[in-house]
Tab-separated table of C-alpha atoms in Angstrom:
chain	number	residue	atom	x	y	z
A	8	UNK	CA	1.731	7.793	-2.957
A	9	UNK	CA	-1.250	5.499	-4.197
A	10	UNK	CA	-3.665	4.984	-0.904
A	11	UNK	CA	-3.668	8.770	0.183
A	12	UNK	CA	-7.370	8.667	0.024
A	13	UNK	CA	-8.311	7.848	4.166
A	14	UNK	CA	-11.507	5.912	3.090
A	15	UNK	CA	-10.000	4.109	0.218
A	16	UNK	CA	-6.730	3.477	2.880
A	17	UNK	CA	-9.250	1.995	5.393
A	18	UNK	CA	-10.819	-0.063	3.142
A	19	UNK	CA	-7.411	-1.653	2.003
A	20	UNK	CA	-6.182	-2.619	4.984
A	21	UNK	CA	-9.255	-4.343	5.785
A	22	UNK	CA	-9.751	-6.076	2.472
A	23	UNK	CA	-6.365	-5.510	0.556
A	24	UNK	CA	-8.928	-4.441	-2.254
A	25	UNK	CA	-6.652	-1.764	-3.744
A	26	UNK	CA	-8.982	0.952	-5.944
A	27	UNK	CA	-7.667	4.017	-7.726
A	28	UNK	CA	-10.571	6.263	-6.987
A	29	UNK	CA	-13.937	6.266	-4.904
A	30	UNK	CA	-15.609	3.382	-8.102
A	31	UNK	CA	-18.589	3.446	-6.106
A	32	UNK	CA	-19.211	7.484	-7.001
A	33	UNK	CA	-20.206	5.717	-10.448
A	34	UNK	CA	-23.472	3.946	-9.527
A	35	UNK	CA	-24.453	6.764	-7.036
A	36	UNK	CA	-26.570	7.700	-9.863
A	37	UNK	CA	-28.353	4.757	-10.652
A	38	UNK	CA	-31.570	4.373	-9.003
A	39	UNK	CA	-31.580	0.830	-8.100
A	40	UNK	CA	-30.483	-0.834	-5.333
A	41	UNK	CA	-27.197	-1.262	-6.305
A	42	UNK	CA	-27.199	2.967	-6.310
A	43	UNK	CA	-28.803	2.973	-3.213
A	44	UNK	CA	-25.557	1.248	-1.678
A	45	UNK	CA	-23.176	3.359	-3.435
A	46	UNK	CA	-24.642	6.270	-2.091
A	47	UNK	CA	-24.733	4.788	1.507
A	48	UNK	CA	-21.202	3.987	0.872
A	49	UNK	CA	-20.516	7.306	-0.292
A	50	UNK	CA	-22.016	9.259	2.623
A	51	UNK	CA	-20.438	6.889	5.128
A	52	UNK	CA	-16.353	7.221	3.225
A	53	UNK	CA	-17.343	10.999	3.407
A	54	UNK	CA	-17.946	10.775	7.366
A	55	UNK	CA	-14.997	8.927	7.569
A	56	UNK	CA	-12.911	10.747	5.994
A	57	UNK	CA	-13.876	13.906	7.961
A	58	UNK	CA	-13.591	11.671	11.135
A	59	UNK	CA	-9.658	11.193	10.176
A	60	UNK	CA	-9.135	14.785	9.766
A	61	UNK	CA	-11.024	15.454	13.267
A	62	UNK	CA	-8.955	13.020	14.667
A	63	UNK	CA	-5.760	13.710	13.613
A	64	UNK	CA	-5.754	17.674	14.837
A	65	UNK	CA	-7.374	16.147	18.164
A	66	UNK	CA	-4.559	13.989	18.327
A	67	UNK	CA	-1.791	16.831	17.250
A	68	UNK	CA	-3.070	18.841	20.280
A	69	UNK	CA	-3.407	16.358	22.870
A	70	UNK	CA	0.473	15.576	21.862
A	71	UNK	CA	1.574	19.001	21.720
A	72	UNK	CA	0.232	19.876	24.948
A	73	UNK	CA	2.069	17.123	26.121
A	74	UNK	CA	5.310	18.150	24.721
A	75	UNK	CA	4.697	21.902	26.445
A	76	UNK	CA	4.188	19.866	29.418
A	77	UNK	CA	7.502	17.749	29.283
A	78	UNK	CA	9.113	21.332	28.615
A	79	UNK	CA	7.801	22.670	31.242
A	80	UNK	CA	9.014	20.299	33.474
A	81	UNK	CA	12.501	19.810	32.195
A	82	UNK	CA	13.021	23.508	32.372
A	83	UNK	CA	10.766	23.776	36.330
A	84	UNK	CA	10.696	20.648	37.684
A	85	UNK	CA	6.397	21.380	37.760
A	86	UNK	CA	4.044	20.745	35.675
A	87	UNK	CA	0.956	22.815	34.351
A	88	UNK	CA	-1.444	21.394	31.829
A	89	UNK	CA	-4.534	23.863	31.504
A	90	UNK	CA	-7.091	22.164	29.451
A	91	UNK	CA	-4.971	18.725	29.064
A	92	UNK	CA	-8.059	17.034	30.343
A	93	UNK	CA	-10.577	18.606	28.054
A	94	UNK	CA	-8.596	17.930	24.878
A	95	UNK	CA	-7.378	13.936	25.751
A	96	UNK	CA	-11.254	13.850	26.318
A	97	UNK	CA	-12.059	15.162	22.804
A	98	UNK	CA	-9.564	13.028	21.711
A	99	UNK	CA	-11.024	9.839	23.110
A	100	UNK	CA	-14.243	10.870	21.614
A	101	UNK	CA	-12.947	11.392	18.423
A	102	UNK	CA	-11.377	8.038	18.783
A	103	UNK	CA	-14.628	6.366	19.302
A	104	UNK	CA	-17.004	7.868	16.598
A	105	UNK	CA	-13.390	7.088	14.249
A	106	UNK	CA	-13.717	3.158	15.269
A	107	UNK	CA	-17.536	3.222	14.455
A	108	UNK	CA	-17.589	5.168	11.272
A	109	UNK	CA	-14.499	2.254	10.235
A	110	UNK	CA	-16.547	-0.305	11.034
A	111	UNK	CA	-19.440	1.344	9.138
A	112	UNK	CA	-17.339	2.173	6.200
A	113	UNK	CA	-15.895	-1.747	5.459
A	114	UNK	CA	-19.593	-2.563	6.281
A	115	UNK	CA	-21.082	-0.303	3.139
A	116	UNK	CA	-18.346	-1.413	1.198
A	117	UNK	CA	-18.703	-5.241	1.478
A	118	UNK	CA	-21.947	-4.661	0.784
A	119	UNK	CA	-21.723	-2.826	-2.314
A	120	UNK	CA	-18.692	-4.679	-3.497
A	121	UNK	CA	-21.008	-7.964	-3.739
A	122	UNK	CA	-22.565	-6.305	-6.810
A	123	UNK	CA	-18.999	-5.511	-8.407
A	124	UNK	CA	-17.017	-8.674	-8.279
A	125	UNK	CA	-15.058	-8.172	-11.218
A	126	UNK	CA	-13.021	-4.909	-9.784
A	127	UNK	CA	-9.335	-5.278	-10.161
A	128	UNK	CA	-9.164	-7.337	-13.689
A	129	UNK	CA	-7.876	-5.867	-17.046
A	130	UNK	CA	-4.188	-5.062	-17.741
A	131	UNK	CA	-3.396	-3.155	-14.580
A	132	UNK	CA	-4.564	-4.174	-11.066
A	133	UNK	CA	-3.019	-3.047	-7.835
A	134	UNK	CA	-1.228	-5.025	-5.275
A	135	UNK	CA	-0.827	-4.082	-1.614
A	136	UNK	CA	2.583	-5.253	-1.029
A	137	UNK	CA	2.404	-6.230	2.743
A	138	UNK	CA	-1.150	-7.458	3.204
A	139	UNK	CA	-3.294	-5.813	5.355
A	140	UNK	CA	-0.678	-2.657	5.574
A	141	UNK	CA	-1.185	-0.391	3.920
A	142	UNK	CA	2.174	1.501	5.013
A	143	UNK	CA	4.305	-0.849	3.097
A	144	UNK	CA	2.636	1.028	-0.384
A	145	UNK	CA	1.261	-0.657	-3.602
A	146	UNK	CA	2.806	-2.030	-6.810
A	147	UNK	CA	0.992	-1.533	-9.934
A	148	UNK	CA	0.993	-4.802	-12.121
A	149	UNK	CA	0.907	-4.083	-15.478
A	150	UNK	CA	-0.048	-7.068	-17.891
A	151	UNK	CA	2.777	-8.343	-20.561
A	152	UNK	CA	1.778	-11.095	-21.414
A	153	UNK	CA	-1.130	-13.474	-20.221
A	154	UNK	CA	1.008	-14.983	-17.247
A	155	UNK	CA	3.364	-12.293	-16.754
A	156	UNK	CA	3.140	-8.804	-15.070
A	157	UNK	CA	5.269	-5.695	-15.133
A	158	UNK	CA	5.769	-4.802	-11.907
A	159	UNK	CA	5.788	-0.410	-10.893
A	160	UNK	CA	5.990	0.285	-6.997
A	161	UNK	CA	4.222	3.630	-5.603
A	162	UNK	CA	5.929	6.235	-3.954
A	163	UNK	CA	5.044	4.726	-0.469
A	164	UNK	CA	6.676	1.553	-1.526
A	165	UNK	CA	10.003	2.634	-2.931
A	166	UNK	CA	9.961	4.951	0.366
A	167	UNK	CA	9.509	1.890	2.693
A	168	UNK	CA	11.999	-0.401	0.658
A	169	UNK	CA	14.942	1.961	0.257
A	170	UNK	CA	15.083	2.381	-3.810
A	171	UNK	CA	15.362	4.855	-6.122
A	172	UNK	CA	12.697	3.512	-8.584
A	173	UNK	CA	8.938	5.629	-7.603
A	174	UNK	CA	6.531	4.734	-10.423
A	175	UNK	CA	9.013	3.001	-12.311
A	176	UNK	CA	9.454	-0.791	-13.428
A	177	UNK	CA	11.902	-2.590	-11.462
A	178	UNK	CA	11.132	-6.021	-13.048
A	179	UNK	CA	8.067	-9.007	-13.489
A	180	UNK	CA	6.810	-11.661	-11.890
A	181	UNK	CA	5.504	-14.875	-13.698
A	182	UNK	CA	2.967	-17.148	-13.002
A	183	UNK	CA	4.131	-20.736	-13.202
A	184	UNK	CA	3.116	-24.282	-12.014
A	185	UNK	CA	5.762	-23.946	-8.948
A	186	UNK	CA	4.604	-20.225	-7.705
A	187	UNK	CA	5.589	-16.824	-8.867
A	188	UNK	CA	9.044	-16.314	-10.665
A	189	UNK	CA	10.339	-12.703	-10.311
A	190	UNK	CA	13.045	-10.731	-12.754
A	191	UNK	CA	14.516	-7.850	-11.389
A	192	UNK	CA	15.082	-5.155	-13.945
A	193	UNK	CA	14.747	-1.184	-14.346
A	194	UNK	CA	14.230	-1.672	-18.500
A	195	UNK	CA	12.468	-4.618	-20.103
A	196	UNK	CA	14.975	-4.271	-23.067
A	197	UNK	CA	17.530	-5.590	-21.076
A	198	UNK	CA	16.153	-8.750	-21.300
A	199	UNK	CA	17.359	-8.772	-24.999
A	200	UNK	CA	19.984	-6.149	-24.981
A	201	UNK	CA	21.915	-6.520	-21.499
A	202	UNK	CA	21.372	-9.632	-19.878
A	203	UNK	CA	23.810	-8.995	-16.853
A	204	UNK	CA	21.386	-6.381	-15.945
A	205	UNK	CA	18.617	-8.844	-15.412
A	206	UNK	CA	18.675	-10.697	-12.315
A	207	UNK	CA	16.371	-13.781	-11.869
A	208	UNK	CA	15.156	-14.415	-8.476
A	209	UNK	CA	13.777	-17.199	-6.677
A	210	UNK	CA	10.161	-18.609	-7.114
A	211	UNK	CA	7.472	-17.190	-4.408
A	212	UNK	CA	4.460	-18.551	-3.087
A	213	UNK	CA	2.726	-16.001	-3.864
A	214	UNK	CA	2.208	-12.335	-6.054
A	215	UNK	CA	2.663	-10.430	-3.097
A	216	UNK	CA	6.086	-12.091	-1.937
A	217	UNK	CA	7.089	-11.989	-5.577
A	218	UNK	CA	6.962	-8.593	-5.798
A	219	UNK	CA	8.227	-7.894	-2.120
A	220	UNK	CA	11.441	-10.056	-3.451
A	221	UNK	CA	11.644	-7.884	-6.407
A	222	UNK	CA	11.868	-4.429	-4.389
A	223	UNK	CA	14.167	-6.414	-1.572
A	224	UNK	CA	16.369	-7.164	-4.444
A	225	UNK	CA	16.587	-3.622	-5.566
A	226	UNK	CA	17.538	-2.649	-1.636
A	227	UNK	CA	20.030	-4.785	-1.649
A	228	UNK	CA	21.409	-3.955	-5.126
A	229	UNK	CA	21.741	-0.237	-4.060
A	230	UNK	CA	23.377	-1.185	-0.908
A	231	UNK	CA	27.124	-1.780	0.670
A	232	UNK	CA	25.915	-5.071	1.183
A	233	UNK	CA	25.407	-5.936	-2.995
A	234	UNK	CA	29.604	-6.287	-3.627
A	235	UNK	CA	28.970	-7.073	-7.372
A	236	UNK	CA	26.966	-10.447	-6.577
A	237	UNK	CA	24.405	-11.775	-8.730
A	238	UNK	CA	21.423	-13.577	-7.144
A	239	UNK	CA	22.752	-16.691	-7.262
A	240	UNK	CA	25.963	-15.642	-5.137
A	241	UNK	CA	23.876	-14.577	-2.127
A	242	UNK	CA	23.509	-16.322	1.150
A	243	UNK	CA	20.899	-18.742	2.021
A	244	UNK	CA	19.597	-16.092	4.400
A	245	UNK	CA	19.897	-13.727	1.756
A	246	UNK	CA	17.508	-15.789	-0.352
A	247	UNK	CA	15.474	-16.412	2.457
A	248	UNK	CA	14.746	-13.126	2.873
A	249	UNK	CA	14.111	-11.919	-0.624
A	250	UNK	CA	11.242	-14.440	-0.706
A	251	UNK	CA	9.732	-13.937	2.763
Protein backbone atom coordinates (compact mmCIF):
# COMPACT_ATOMS: atom_id res chain seq x y z
CA UNK A 1 0.00 0.00 0.00
CA UNK A 2 1.35 3.57 -1.07
CA UNK A 3 -0.55 6.23 1.43
CA UNK A 4 0.06 4.18 4.74
CA UNK A 5 1.69 7.20 6.15
CA UNK A 6 -1.64 8.96 8.28
CA UNK A 7 -0.20 12.52 7.65
CA UNK A 8 0.82 11.98 4.12
CA UNK A 9 -2.97 10.06 3.78
CA UNK A 10 -4.57 13.27 5.19
CA UNK A 11 -2.89 15.44 3.13
CA UNK A 12 -4.00 13.47 -0.08
CA UNK A 13 -7.34 13.42 0.38
CA UNK A 14 -7.40 16.99 0.90
CA UNK A 15 -5.17 17.97 -1.98
CA UNK A 16 -4.78 14.68 -4.08
CA UNK A 17 -0.99 15.76 -3.81
CA UNK A 18 0.34 12.18 -3.70
CA UNK A 19 4.19 12.20 -2.01
CA UNK A 20 6.31 9.14 -1.38
CA UNK A 21 7.81 10.27 1.87
CA UNK A 22 7.50 13.25 4.46
CA UNK A 23 9.67 15.85 1.33
CA UNK A 24 9.30 18.47 3.75
CA UNK A 25 11.89 16.52 6.39
CA UNK A 26 14.43 17.90 3.62
CA UNK A 27 14.33 21.67 4.26
CA UNK A 28 13.81 21.15 8.08
CA UNK A 29 17.38 21.95 8.06
CA UNK A 30 17.60 24.99 6.28
CA UNK A 31 17.43 28.01 8.29
CA UNK A 32 15.29 30.19 6.28
CA UNK A 33 11.91 30.62 6.17
CA UNK A 34 11.17 28.10 3.93
CA UNK A 35 12.85 25.65 6.94
CA UNK A 36 10.99 27.34 9.36
CA UNK A 37 7.70 25.92 7.62
CA UNK A 38 8.98 22.56 7.13
CA UNK A 39 9.65 22.22 10.57
CA UNK A 40 6.15 23.61 11.57
CA UNK A 41 4.89 21.15 9.15
CA UNK A 42 6.87 18.53 10.57
CA UNK A 43 5.88 18.98 14.23
CA UNK A 44 2.23 19.40 13.27
CA UNK A 45 2.23 15.68 10.71
CA UNK A 46 3.98 14.31 13.93
CA UNK A 47 0.90 15.43 16.24
CA UNK A 48 -1.22 14.16 13.79
CA UNK A 49 -0.08 11.22 13.32
CA UNK A 50 -0.03 10.42 17.08
CA UNK A 51 -3.64 11.89 17.14
CA UNK A 52 -4.67 8.88 14.60
CA UNK A 53 -3.13 6.32 16.70
CA UNK A 54 -4.95 7.91 19.94
CA UNK A 55 -7.92 7.83 18.11
CA UNK A 56 -8.11 4.72 16.66
CA UNK A 57 -7.55 2.58 20.17
CA UNK A 58 -10.20 5.19 21.63
CA UNK A 59 -12.36 4.20 18.99
CA UNK A 60 -11.50 0.19 19.24
CA UNK A 61 -12.65 0.44 22.91
CA UNK A 62 -15.62 2.48 22.73
CA UNK A 63 -16.72 -0.32 19.97
CA UNK A 64 -15.70 -3.21 21.86
CA UNK A 65 -17.44 -2.22 24.86
CA UNK A 66 -20.25 -1.95 22.77
CA UNK A 67 -20.05 -5.34 21.35
CA UNK A 68 -19.72 -6.80 25.25
CA UNK A 69 -22.75 -4.83 25.68
CA UNK A 70 -24.85 -6.28 22.69
CA UNK A 71 -23.55 -9.74 24.18
CA UNK A 72 -24.63 -9.13 27.16
CA UNK A 73 -27.90 -8.44 26.21
CA UNK A 74 -28.50 -11.13 23.67
CA UNK A 75 -27.39 -13.67 26.18
CA UNK A 76 -29.59 -11.50 29.54
CA UNK A 77 -31.91 -9.46 28.10
CA UNK A 78 -29.89 -6.41 30.49
CA UNK A 79 -27.46 -4.42 29.86
CA UNK A 80 -24.27 -3.30 31.91
CA UNK A 81 -21.78 -0.87 30.50
CA UNK A 82 -19.25 0.15 33.38
CA UNK A 83 -17.18 2.93 32.11
CA UNK A 84 -19.10 3.16 28.55
CA UNK A 85 -19.54 6.79 29.36
CA UNK A 86 -15.99 7.61 30.27
CA UNK A 87 -14.48 6.00 27.17
CA UNK A 88 -17.29 7.45 24.30
CA UNK A 89 -16.18 10.69 26.20
CA UNK A 90 -12.44 10.13 25.51
CA UNK A 91 -13.43 9.22 22.32
CA UNK A 92 -15.23 12.42 21.45
CA UNK A 93 -12.26 14.22 22.71
CA UNK A 94 -9.98 12.47 20.75
CA UNK A 95 -12.26 13.19 17.89
CA UNK A 96 -11.99 16.85 18.37
CA UNK A 97 -8.20 17.54 18.93
CA UNK A 98 -8.09 14.78 15.53
CA UNK A 99 -10.34 17.45 13.44
CA UNK A 100 -8.06 20.39 14.65
CA UNK A 101 -4.66 18.89 14.28
CA UNK A 102 -6.25 17.96 10.31
CA UNK A 103 -7.07 21.20 9.81
CA UNK A 104 -3.66 22.33 11.14
CA UNK A 105 -1.80 19.78 9.20
CA UNK A 106 -3.35 20.79 5.38
CA UNK A 107 -2.81 24.35 6.83
CA UNK A 108 1.28 23.83 7.31
CA UNK A 109 1.29 22.03 4.27
CA UNK A 110 -0.30 24.57 1.86
CA UNK A 111 1.84 26.75 3.26
CA UNK A 112 5.01 25.11 2.73
CA UNK A 113 3.99 23.60 -0.53
CA UNK A 114 3.85 27.33 -2.03
CA UNK A 115 7.66 27.23 -1.90
CA UNK A 116 7.81 23.70 -3.74
CA UNK A 117 5.62 23.95 -6.76
CA UNK A 118 7.41 21.71 -8.88
CA UNK A 119 6.69 18.36 -6.62
CA UNK A 120 5.32 15.56 -8.65
CA UNK A 121 7.32 16.16 -12.17
CA UNK A 122 10.12 13.84 -13.54
CA UNK A 123 9.47 10.32 -14.92
CA UNK A 124 7.31 8.98 -12.13
CA UNK A 125 4.52 10.96 -10.39
CA UNK A 126 1.67 9.48 -8.44
CA UNK A 127 -1.95 9.51 -9.17
CA UNK A 128 -4.74 9.11 -6.62
CA UNK A 129 -7.10 7.12 -8.57
CA UNK A 130 -10.50 8.31 -7.08
CA UNK A 131 -9.89 11.95 -6.19
CA UNK A 132 -10.11 12.99 -2.91
CA UNK A 133 -10.12 9.09 -1.65
CA UNK A 134 -7.66 7.97 -0.75
CA UNK A 135 -9.20 4.31 -0.21
CA UNK A 136 -9.45 3.71 -3.86
CA UNK A 137 -5.16 3.52 -3.76
CA UNK A 138 -2.62 5.19 -6.18
CA UNK A 139 -1.18 4.33 -9.61
CA UNK A 140 2.33 5.11 -10.23
CA UNK A 141 2.82 6.72 -13.79
CA UNK A 142 5.89 5.94 -15.12
CA UNK A 143 7.08 8.13 -18.19
CA UNK A 144 7.59 6.25 -21.79
CA UNK A 145 7.61 8.54 -23.80
CA UNK A 146 6.90 12.41 -23.60
CA UNK A 147 2.98 11.95 -23.91
CA UNK A 148 2.66 8.56 -22.72
CA UNK A 149 2.76 6.93 -19.20
CA UNK A 150 3.16 3.41 -17.92
CA UNK A 151 0.66 2.90 -15.69
CA UNK A 152 1.56 0.47 -12.00
CA UNK A 153 -1.44 0.41 -9.41
CA UNK A 154 -0.52 0.07 -5.50
CA UNK A 155 -1.54 -2.60 -3.45
CA UNK A 156 -4.63 -0.57 -2.20
CA UNK A 157 -5.70 -0.18 -5.74
CA UNK A 158 -5.50 -3.67 -7.16
CA UNK A 159 -7.27 -4.55 -3.65
CA UNK A 160 -10.20 -2.12 -4.34
CA UNK A 161 -10.47 -3.05 -8.16
CA UNK A 162 -10.43 -6.84 -7.95
CA UNK A 163 -6.99 -7.72 -9.99
CA UNK A 164 -4.24 -9.67 -9.64
CA UNK A 165 -1.64 -7.07 -10.84
CA UNK A 166 -0.05 -5.14 -7.19
CA UNK A 167 2.91 -3.05 -8.39
CA UNK A 168 2.74 -4.28 -11.73
CA UNK A 169 1.96 -2.58 -15.25
CA UNK A 170 -1.38 -3.26 -16.46
CA UNK A 171 -1.12 -0.86 -19.47
CA UNK A 172 -0.66 3.29 -20.54
CA UNK A 173 -2.50 6.04 -21.01
CA UNK A 174 -1.75 8.72 -23.75
CA UNK A 175 -2.17 12.17 -23.91
CA UNK A 176 -3.91 13.29 -27.07
CA UNK A 177 -5.87 16.31 -28.50
CA UNK A 178 -9.34 14.38 -27.67
CA UNK A 179 -8.41 13.31 -23.83
CA UNK A 180 -6.52 10.40 -22.48
CA UNK A 181 -6.28 7.10 -24.58
CA UNK A 182 -5.67 4.01 -22.36
CA UNK A 183 -4.02 0.37 -23.47
CA UNK A 184 -4.60 -2.31 -21.28
CA UNK A 185 -1.68 -4.65 -21.03
CA UNK A 186 0.36 -6.73 -18.28
CA UNK A 187 3.78 -6.57 -20.74
CA UNK A 188 4.66 -3.65 -22.98
CA UNK A 189 6.18 -6.25 -25.46
CA UNK A 190 2.97 -7.28 -26.37
CA UNK A 191 2.47 -4.37 -28.16
CA UNK A 192 4.99 -5.80 -30.76
CA UNK A 193 4.93 -9.43 -29.99
CA UNK A 194 1.13 -10.33 -29.12
CA UNK A 195 -1.21 -7.88 -30.20
CA UNK A 196 -4.45 -9.82 -29.09
CA UNK A 197 -3.15 -9.27 -25.69
CA UNK A 198 -3.41 -5.55 -25.98
CA UNK A 199 -6.70 -4.12 -25.59
CA UNK A 200 -7.33 -0.42 -26.56
CA UNK A 201 -9.86 1.36 -24.59
CA UNK A 202 -11.86 4.31 -24.99
CA UNK A 203 -10.56 7.98 -24.70
CA UNK A 204 -11.09 9.67 -21.04
CA UNK A 205 -11.46 13.05 -19.99
CA UNK A 206 -9.10 12.87 -17.88
CA UNK A 207 -5.64 10.88 -16.27
CA UNK A 208 -7.49 9.79 -13.45
CA UNK A 209 -10.52 8.15 -15.44
CA UNK A 210 -7.92 6.81 -17.83
CA UNK A 211 -6.34 4.92 -15.48
CA UNK A 212 -9.60 3.97 -13.46
CA UNK A 213 -10.70 2.46 -17.10
CA UNK A 214 -7.50 0.66 -17.30
CA UNK A 215 -7.88 -1.26 -13.80
CA UNK A 216 -11.93 -1.60 -14.61
CA UNK A 217 -10.79 -3.31 -17.69
CA UNK A 218 -8.56 -5.68 -15.88
CA UNK A 219 -11.79 -6.50 -13.40
CA UNK A 220 -13.66 -7.27 -15.98
CA UNK A 221 -11.05 -9.31 -17.92
CA UNK A 222 -10.59 -11.59 -14.82
CA UNK A 223 -14.23 -11.96 -14.42
CA UNK A 224 -17.31 -14.43 -15.55
CA UNK A 225 -18.53 -11.48 -17.09
CA UNK A 226 -15.24 -11.11 -19.83
CA UNK A 227 -16.61 -14.36 -22.21
CA UNK A 228 -13.59 -13.88 -24.60
CA UNK A 229 -14.75 -10.21 -25.71
CA UNK A 230 -12.45 -7.65 -26.78
CA UNK A 231 -13.22 -4.00 -25.91
CA UNK A 232 -14.91 -3.28 -28.76
CA UNK A 233 -17.57 -6.20 -28.18
CA UNK A 234 -18.74 -4.76 -24.85
CA UNK A 235 -21.96 -3.03 -24.11
CA UNK A 236 -22.55 0.59 -24.24
CA UNK A 237 -22.91 0.40 -20.47
CA UNK A 238 -19.93 -1.55 -20.39
CA UNK A 239 -18.03 1.30 -22.02
CA UNK A 240 -19.73 3.66 -20.03
CA UNK A 241 -18.47 2.39 -17.15
CA UNK A 242 -14.86 1.76 -17.98
CA UNK A 243 -14.60 5.52 -18.61
CA UNK A 244 -16.62 6.88 -15.67
Amino acid sequence: MFLTDPALRRIAADTNDVLPERLWRHDTVTLDALGDLARVLHKTALGFTDSTTTLDKALARVGEMAAAGRRGLAARADLHMAGYHQALTDALAARERHIVLGAMLVTAYHAWRNHRPVLGTGDERYLLLQPGDPARGVAVLRQRDPHTWLVFPDTEAATAFDIPYPGRVVGEVAQTDHGWTPTAYTDPQHRQTQPGLTYPLPVCDDLASACRSLLRWWHLRHSDAWRSRTPAQLTPAELAHLTA
